[in-house]
mmCIF file of C-alpha atoms in Angstrom:
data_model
loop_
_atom_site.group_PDB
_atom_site.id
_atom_site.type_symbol
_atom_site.label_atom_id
_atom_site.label_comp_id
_atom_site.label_asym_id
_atom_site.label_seq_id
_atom_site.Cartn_x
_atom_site.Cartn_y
_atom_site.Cartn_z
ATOM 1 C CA UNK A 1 17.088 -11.225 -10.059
ATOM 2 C CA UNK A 2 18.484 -13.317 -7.400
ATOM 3 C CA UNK A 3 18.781 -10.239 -4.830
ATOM 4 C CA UNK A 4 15.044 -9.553 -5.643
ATOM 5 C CA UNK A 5 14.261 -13.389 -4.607
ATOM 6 C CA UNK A 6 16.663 -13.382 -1.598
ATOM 7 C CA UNK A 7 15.581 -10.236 -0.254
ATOM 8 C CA UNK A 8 12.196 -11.109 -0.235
ATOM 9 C CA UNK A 9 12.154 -14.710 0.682
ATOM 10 C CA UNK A 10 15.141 -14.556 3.340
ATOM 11 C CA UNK A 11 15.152 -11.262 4.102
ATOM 12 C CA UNK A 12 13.425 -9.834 7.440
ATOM 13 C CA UNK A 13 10.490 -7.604 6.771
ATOM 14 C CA UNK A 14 9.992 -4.395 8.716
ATOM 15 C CA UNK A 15 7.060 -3.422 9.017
ATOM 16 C CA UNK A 16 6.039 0.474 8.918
ATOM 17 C CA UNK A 17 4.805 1.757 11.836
ATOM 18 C CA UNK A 18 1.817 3.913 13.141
ATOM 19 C CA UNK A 19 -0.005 4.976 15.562
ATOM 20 C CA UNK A 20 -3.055 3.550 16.682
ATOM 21 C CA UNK A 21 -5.813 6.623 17.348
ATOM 22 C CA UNK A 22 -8.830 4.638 17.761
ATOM 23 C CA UNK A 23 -10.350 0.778 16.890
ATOM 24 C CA UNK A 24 -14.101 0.988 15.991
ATOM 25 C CA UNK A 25 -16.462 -1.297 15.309
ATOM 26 C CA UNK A 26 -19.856 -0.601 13.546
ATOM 27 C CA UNK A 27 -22.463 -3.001 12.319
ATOM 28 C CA UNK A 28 -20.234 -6.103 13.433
ATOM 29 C CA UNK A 29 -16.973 -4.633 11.254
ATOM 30 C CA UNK A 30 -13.900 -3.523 13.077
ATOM 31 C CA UNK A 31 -11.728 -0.951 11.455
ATOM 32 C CA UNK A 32 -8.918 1.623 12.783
ATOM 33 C CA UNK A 33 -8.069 5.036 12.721
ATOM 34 C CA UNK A 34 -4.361 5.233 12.290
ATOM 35 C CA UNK A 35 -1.756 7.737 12.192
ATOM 36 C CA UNK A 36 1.816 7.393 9.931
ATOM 37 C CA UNK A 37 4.444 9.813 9.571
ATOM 38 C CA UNK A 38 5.870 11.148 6.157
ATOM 39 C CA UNK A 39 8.068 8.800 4.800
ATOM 40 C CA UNK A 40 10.033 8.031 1.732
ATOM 41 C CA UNK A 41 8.521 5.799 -0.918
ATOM 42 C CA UNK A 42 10.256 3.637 -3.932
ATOM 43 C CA UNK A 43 7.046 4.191 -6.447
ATOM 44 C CA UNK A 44 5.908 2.754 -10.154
ATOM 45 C CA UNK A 45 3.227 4.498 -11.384
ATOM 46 C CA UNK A 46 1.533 2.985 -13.975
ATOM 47 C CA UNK A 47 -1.818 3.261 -16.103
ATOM 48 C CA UNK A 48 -4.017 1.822 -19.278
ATOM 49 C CA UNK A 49 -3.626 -1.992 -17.144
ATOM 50 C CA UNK A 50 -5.882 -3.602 -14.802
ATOM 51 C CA UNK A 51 -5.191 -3.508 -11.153
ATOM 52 C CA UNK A 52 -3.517 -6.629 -10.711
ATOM 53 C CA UNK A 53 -1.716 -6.659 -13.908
ATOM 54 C CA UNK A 54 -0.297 -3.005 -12.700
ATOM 55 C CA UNK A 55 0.714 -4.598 -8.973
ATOM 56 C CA UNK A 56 2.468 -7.903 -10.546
ATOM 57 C CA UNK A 57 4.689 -5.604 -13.115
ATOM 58 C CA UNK A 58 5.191 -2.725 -10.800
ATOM 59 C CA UNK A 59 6.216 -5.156 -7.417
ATOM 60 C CA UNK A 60 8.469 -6.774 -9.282
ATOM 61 C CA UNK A 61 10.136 -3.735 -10.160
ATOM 62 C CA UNK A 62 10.049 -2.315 -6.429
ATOM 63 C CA UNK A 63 11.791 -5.571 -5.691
ATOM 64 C CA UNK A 64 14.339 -5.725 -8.085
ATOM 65 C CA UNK A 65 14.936 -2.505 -6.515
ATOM 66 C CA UNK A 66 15.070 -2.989 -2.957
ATOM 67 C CA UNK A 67 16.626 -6.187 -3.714
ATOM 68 C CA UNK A 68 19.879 -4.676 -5.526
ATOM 69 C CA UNK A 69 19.123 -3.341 -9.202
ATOM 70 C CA UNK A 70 20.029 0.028 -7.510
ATOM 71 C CA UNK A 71 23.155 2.412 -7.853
ATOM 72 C CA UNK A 72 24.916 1.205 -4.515
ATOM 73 C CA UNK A 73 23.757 -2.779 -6.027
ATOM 74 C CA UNK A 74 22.487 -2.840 -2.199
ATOM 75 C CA UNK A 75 20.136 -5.337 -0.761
ATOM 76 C CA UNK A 76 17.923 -3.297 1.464
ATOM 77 C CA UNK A 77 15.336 -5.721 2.771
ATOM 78 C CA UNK A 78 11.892 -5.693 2.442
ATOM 79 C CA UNK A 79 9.560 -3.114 4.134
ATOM 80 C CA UNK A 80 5.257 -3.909 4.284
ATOM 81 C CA UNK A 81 2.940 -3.042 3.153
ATOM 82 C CA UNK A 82 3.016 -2.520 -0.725
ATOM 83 C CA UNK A 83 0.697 0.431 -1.325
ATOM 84 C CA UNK A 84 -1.049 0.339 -4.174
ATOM 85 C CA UNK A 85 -2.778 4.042 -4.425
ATOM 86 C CA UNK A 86 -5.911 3.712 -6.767
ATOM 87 C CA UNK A 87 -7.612 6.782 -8.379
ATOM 88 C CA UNK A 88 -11.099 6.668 -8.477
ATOM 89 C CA UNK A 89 -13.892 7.770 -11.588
ATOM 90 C CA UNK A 90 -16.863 10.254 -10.400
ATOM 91 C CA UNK A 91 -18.883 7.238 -10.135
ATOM 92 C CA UNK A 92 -16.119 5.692 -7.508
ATOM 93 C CA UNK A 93 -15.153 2.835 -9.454
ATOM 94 C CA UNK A 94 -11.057 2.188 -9.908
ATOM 95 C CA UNK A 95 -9.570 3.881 -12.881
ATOM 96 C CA UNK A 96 -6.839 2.293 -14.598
ATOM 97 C CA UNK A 97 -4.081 4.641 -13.074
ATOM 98 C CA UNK A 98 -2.381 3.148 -10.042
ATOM 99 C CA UNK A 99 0.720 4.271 -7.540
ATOM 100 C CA UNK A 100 2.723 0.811 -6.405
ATOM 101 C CA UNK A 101 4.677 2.440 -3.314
ATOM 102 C CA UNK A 102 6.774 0.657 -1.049
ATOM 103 C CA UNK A 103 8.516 2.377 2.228
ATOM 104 C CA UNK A 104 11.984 2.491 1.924
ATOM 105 C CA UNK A 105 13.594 0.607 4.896
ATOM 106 C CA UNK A 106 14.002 2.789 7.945
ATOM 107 C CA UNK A 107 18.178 2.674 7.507
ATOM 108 C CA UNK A 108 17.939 4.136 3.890
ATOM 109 C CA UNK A 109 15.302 7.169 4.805
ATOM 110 C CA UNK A 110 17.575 9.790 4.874
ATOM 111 C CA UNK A 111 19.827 8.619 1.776
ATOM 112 C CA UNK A 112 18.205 5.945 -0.474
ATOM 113 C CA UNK A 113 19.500 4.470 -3.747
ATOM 114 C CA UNK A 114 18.821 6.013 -7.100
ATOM 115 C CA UNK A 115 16.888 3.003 -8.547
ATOM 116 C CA UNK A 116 18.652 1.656 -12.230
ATOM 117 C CA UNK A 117 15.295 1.289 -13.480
ATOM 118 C CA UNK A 118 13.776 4.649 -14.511
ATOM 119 C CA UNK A 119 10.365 3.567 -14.060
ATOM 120 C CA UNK A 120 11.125 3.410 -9.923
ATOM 121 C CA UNK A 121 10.880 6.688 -8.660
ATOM 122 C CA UNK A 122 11.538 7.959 -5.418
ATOM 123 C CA UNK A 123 8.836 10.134 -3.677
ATOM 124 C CA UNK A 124 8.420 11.982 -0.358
ATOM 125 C CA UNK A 125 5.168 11.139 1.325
ATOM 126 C CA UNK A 126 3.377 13.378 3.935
ATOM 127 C CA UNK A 127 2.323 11.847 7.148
ATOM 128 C CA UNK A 128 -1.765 10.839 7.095
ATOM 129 C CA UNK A 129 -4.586 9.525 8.984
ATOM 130 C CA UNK A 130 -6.321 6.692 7.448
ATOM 131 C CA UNK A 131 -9.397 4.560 7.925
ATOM 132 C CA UNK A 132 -8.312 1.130 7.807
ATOM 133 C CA UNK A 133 -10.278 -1.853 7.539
ATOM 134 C CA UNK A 134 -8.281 -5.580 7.480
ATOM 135 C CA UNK A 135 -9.139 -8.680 5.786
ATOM 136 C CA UNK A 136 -7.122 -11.974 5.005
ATOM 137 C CA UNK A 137 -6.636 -14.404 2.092
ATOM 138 C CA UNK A 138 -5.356 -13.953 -1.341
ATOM 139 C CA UNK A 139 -6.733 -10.612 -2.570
ATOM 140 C CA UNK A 140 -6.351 -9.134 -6.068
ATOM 141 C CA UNK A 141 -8.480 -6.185 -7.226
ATOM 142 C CA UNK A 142 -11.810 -8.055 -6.362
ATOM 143 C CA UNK A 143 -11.272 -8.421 -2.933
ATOM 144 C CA UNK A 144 -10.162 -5.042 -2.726
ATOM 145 C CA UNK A 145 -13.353 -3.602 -4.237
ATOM 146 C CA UNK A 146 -15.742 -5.398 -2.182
ATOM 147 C CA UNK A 147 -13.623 -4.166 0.982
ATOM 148 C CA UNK A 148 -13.571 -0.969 -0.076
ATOM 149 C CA UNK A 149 -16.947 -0.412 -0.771
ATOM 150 C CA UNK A 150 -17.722 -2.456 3.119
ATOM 151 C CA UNK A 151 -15.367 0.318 4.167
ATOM 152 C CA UNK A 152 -17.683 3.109 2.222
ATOM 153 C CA UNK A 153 -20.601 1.686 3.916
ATOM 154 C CA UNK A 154 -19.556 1.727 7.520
ATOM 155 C CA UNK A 155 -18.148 5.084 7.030
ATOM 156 C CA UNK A 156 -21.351 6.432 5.762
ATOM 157 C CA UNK A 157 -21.764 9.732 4.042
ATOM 158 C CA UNK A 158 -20.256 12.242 6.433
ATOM 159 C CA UNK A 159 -17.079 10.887 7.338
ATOM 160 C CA UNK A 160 -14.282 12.975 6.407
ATOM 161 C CA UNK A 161 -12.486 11.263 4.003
ATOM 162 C CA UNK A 162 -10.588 11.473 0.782
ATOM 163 C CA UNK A 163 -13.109 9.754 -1.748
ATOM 164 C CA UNK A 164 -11.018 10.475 -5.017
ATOM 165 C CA UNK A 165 -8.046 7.750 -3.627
ATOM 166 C CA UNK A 166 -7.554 5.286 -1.660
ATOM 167 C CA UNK A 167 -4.746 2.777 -0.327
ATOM 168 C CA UNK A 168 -4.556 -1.397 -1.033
ATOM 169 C CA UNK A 169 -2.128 -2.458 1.403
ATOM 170 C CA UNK A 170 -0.550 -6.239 1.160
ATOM 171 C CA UNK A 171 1.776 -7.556 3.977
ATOM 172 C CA UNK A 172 2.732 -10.651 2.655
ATOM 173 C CA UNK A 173 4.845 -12.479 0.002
ATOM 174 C CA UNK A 174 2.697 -13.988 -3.011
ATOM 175 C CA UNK A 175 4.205 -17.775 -1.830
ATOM 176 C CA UNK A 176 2.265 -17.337 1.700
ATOM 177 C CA UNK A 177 -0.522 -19.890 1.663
ATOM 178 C CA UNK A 178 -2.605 -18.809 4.865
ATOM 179 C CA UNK A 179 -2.282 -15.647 7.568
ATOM 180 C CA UNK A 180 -2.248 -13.257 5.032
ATOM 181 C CA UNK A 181 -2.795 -9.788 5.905
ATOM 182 C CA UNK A 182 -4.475 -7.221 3.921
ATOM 183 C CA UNK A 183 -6.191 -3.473 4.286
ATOM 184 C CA UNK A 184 -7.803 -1.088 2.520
ATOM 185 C CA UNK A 185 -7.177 2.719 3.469
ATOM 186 C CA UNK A 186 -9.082 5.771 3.338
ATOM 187 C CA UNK A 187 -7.261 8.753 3.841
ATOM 188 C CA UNK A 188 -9.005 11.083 6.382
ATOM 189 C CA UNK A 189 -9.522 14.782 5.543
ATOM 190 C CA UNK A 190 -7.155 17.108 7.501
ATOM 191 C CA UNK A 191 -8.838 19.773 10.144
#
């Protein structure tokens, strides 16, 4: 427990990088097209709870995790954003089945820790283009909805994009009061 709170509290973040394709703005809201490599991922998947029941269990875990409560009892540091994948009905609302990923840090890619906890899996992520549309302030699955569906909007009908998943990102540690960083990310459809 005290690795998880050091790690994220003291530790430095790194952030995972992308490329920047384009920056768009259409009816007065700026989004970007990004591009980010594959990448491992610590992952809890989880379902049957609401979102933000599902992201306070499953971070925790992906902390303990990156924090120690692994087979090398390594600190790793933190990596941002946490991913949250969400699955969506026909209808497009959230179901209650969620992916909580978190990059491994760029010095454990190649050969991460086997997480102690069974429920942290390790996972191999393609590279992707996403749609991704920032907002700030403390956001739970709420906020995410109304970005998402500002996101849907903008993108209109024809865009082509994923519309059975999406990505909500958070950059920052829950104790943050103000500057927080957060996205929503559509994953465009491969040529």
């Amino acid at each position: 427990m005290f690795g998880m709170i050091k790690n994220s509290l003291f530790g430095g973040t790194e952030v995972t990088e992308y490329k920047l394709l384009s920056s768009e703005t259409k009816e007065g809201i700026n989004y970007e097209v990004r591009r980010y490599d594959s990448a491992r991922y610590a992952s809890v998947c989880t379902e049957g709870r609401s979102f933000d029941q599902a992201a306070s269990e499953s971070v925790r875990k992906l902390l303990m995790y990156t924090g120690g409560s692994n087979d090398r009892g390594v600190g790793m540091g933190m990596t941002a954003p946490v991913a949250i994948t969400v699955f969506t009905k026909d209808d497009g609302a959230m179901s209650r089945r969620f992916v909580i990923g978190l990059r491994i840090p760029s010095s454990y890619q190649d050969n991460p820790p086997t997480p102690t906890d069974g429920s942290v899996k390790i996972e191999d992520r393609p590279g992707m283009t996403v749609y991704a549309l920032q907002f700030g302030g403390f956001a739970g699955e709420y906020e995410f909805r109304i970005e998402a569906s500002r996101l849907t909007r903008i993108l209109g009908e024809t865009a082509p994009y994923q519309r059975k998943r999406y990505f909500c990102c958070s950059y920052d540690p829950p104790i943050k009061p103000y500057g927080r960083r957060n996205e929503v990310w559509f994953i465009q459809e491969e040529p």
